[in-house]
Coordinates of C-alpha atoms in Angstrom, one line a residue:
M1 CA -28.0 132.2 7.9
L2 CA -29.5 133.1 4.0
T3 CA -29.6 136.2 3.0
P4 CA -33.3 137.0 1.6
K5 CA -31.6 137.0 -2.0
Q6 CA -29.4 134.1 -0.9
Y7 CA -33.6 132.3 0.3
K8 CA -35.8 133.2 -2.4
L9 CA -32.6 132.7 -4.9
L10 CA -32.8 128.3 -3.2
Q11 CA -37.3 128.2 -2.9
Y12 CA -36.9 129.5 -6.6
I13 CA -34.8 126.9 -8.2
N14 CA -36.3 124.3 -5.9
K15 CA -39.4 124.7 -6.9
T16 CA -38.4 124.7 -11.1
I17 CA -36.4 121.9 -10.4
K18 CA -39.7 119.8 -9.3
E19 CA -42.2 121.3 -11.4
T20 CA -39.5 121.1 -14.5
G21 CA -37.1 118.7 -13.6
C22 CA -34.0 121.2 -14.5
C23 CA -31.6 123.5 -13.1
P24 CA -33.5 127.7 -13.4
S25 CA -31.0 129.3 -16.2
F26 CA -29.3 131.7 -15.2
D27 CA -31.7 134.8 -17.1
E28 CA -35.3 133.0 -15.0
M29 CA -32.8 133.4 -11.8
K30 CA -32.2 136.8 -12.5
E31 CA -36.1 137.9 -13.6
A32 CA -37.5 135.3 -9.9
V33 CA -34.7 137.3 -7.7
G34 CA -34.7 141.1 -9.3
L35 CA -31.2 141.3 -9.8
K36 CA -29.1 143.0 -12.7
S37 CA -26.5 140.7 -13.2
K38 CA -25.6 137.5 -13.8
S39 CA -22.0 137.5 -12.1
G40 CA -24.6 138.6 -8.9
I41 CA -26.7 135.6 -9.3
H42 CA -23.3 133.4 -9.5
A43 CA -22.7 134.9 -5.9
L44 CA -25.8 133.4 -4.3
I45 CA -25.2 129.8 -6.3
E46 CA -21.7 130.3 -5.0
A47 CA -22.5 130.7 -1.4
L48 CA -25.3 128.6 -1.5
V49 CA -22.7 125.8 -2.3
E50 CA -20.6 127.5 0.7
R51 CA -23.7 126.2 2.5
N52 CA -24.1 123.1 1.6
F53 CA -27.5 124.8 0.3
L54 CA -26.8 123.9 -2.8
R55 CA -24.9 121.5 -4.8
K56 CA -22.4 121.7 -8.1
L57 CA -23.2 118.1 -10.8
P58 CA -20.8 118.0 -12.9
H59 CA -21.1 117.8 -16.4
K60 CA -24.6 118.7 -16.5
A61 CA -26.6 121.4 -18.5
R62 CA -27.8 123.8 -15.7
S63 CA -25.7 121.5 -12.8
L64 CA -27.2 122.3 -10.0
E65 CA -28.8 120.7 -6.9
V66 CA -31.2 121.0 -3.5
V67 CA -29.2 119.2 -0.4
R68 CA -31.6 120.7 1.6
L69 CA -33.6 124.4 2.4
P70 CA -33.4 126.3 5.8
K71 CA -35.5 126.3 8.2
L72 CA -36.6 129.1 9.3
K73 CA -39.3 131.3 7.6
P74 CA -38.9 133.9 5.3
S75 CA -40.2 136.5 7.6
S76 CA -37.6 135.8 10.0
I77 CA -34.9 135.9 7.7
V78 CA -35.3 138.8 5.8
E79 CA -36.1 140.2 9.9
E80 CA -33.0 139.5 10.1
E81 CA -30.6 139.7 7.4
K82 CA -32.0 142.6 6.0
K83 CA -28.5 144.8 6.8
R84 CA -26.9 141.8 6.1
E85 CA -27.9 142.2 2.4
Q86 CA -27.8 145.9 1.9
A87 CA -23.4 146.0 2.5
L88 CA -22.9 143.3 0.3
L89 CA -25.1 145.0 -2.2
D90 CA -23.0 148.5 -1.3
A91 CA -19.7 146.4 -1.2
M92 CA -21.0 145.2 -4.7
V93 CA -18.4 146.4 -7.8
E94 CA -18.5 146.8 -11.9
I95 CA -14.6 145.8 -13.8
P96 CA -14.2 147.1 -17.0
L97 CA -15.3 143.5 -19.8
Y98 CA -13.1 142.6 -22.4
G99 CA -13.6 140.1 -24.5
K100 CA -13.1 136.4 -24.6
I101 CA -8.9 135.0 -23.5
A102 CA -8.0 132.2 -25.3
A103 CA -7.1 129.3 -22.8
G104 CA -6.0 126.9 -26.5
T105 CA -4.4 128.5 -29.5
P106 CA -3.8 131.9 -28.2
I107 CA -6.6 134.3 -30.1
E108 CA -7.0 137.9 -31.1
A109 CA -5.2 140.3 -28.6
I110 CA -7.1 141.8 -26.3
A111 CA -9.7 145.2 -28.0
N112 CA -11.5 147.2 -26.6
E113 CA -14.3 147.0 -23.5
T114 CA -17.7 145.5 -24.4
E115 CA -19.4 146.0 -21.1
K116 CA -19.0 145.2 -17.2
F117 CA -18.8 142.8 -14.2
A118 CA -19.4 142.9 -11.3
V119 CA -17.7 141.1 -8.4
P120 CA -16.9 141.9 -3.6
Y121 CA -15.2 145.3 -3.6
E122 CA -13.0 142.8 -1.4
T123 CA -11.8 140.6 -4.3
V124 CA -9.9 143.6 -6.4
R125 CA -8.6 145.7 -3.9
G126 CA -5.1 147.3 -3.8
G127 CA -4.8 146.8 -8.2
Q128 CA -6.2 147.8 -11.2
F129 CA -8.4 144.5 -11.8
Y130 CA -10.2 143.4 -15.1
A131 CA -12.4 140.5 -16.4
L132 CA -12.5 137.8 -19.6
T133 CA -14.1 135.0 -20.9
V134 CA -12.5 132.1 -21.1
E135 CA -11.8 130.5 -24.9
G136 CA -10.0 127.1 -25.1
D137 CA -9.9 124.5 -22.8
S138 CA -6.0 124.1 -23.1
M139 CA -5.7 124.6 -18.9
V140 CA -9.1 122.4 -18.0
D141 CA -5.8 120.4 -15.3
M142 CA -6.7 123.6 -13.6
G143 CA -9.6 124.1 -13.3
I144 CA -10.4 126.6 -15.7
L145 CA -13.2 126.3 -18.2
S146 CA -14.5 127.8 -21.5
G147 CA -17.1 130.0 -20.6
D148 CA -15.4 130.1 -17.0
T149 CA -15.0 134.4 -16.5
V150 CA -11.8 135.1 -15.2
V151 CA -10.6 138.2 -13.3
I152 CA -7.2 139.4 -13.9
K153 CA -5.4 141.5 -11.5
K154 CA -3.4 144.2 -14.0
A155 CA 0.8 143.9 -13.9
S156 CA 4.0 144.4 -16.4
T157 CA 5.3 141.1 -14.6
A158 CA 5.3 137.0 -13.2
N159 CA 7.1 134.6 -10.6
N160 CA 7.1 131.4 -11.9
G161 CA 4.1 129.2 -12.1
D162 CA 1.6 132.2 -11.9
I163 CA -1.4 132.2 -14.6
V164 CA -0.8 135.0 -16.3
V165 CA -2.4 136.6 -19.6
A166 CA 0.6 136.5 -22.0
L167 CA 1.0 139.1 -25.5
V168 CA 2.5 137.1 -27.7
D169 CA 4.3 139.4 -31.0
D170 CA 2.0 142.7 -29.6
S171 CA -0.8 140.5 -31.1
E172 CA -2.1 136.9 -29.5
A173 CA -3.4 137.0 -26.3
T174 CA -3.4 133.7 -24.4
L175 CA -4.0 131.9 -20.8
K176 CA -1.0 130.1 -19.8
Q177 CA 1.2 129.4 -16.7
I178 CA 4.3 130.9 -17.6
K179 CA 8.1 130.6 -17.1
Q180 CA 10.7 131.6 -17.2
E181 CA 13.5 130.0 -17.7
G182 CA 17.3 131.2 -19.4
P183 CA 16.2 134.0 -22.5
D184 CA 12.6 132.2 -22.5
V185 CA 9.5 132.6 -21.3
L186 CA 7.4 128.8 -21.3
L187 CA 3.8 129.6 -21.6
I188 CA 3.2 126.0 -20.2
P189 CA -1.3 124.6 -21.0
K190 CA -2.8 122.8 -18.2
N191 CA -4.0 119.2 -20.7
E192 CA -2.0 116.7 -21.8
A193 CA -3.6 117.6 -25.8
Y194 CA -1.7 120.7 -25.4
E195 CA 2.3 121.5 -25.7
T196 CA 4.3 124.0 -24.1
R197 CA 6.2 126.7 -26.2
R198 CA 8.4 128.2 -25.7
L199 CA 8.8 131.8 -27.0
P200 CA 12.6 134.4 -26.4
A201 CA 11.5 137.1 -23.6
S202 CA 10.8 139.9 -25.7
R203 CA 8.0 138.6 -27.6
V204 CA 6.1 138.3 -24.5
K205 CA 4.8 140.2 -21.9
V206 CA 2.9 139.8 -19.5
Q207 CA -0.3 141.9 -19.8
G208 CA -1.6 140.7 -15.4
I209 CA -2.3 137.7 -13.1
L210 CA -4.9 135.4 -12.9
S211 CA -6.8 137.0 -9.7
S212 CA -9.8 134.9 -8.9
L213 CA -12.6 132.5 -11.4
Y214 CA -15.9 132.8 -11.5
R215 CA -18.7 130.3 -13.4
N216 CA -22.0 130.1 -15.1
Y217 CA -23.3 127.2 -14.3
N218 CA -26.5 127.9 -17.8

């Protein structure tokens, strides 16, 4: 069963693809369904993909394809899902978006909050969270692409194998897999084009652990 906004977005994507041959942009989708944030559109798209109404097409701009349309009429969906949609909207919360994080060569340390990022409340219970936009391709083998938004749970320690935000020398922030080896810390990329960095543990501070990831299909 689709919510009204899921149904409206699906119909809009289908209509736009038929008329133009291209999937609409996120800004166009926001305007069509009356949402203010791209993360809200992302949540609707993920739900439609999960229910097999949409399919993601890799390596293509605006990479969405309509698989099928629902059998129920819009009026039925509105009546049956009105309360559920409101509950979902009420359950969204905003967390700080702190700019970009390198998944490649480390960039300067995370600065001030630039804007907010909306996420489902259930995904950020039991801790403090913030969001970062990924820049670089060193984590592609973990499915983390440049332009993705990662949600980070604040933490000062991590287990071997965790994907973390690591601050090097109090000046460079990077997103890498971490591993402790004796007195050293390994910052491990997930792309064969990059080398693992071995640093004294005193030079590396964990700033948080990867909790979830959101992708913009613009």
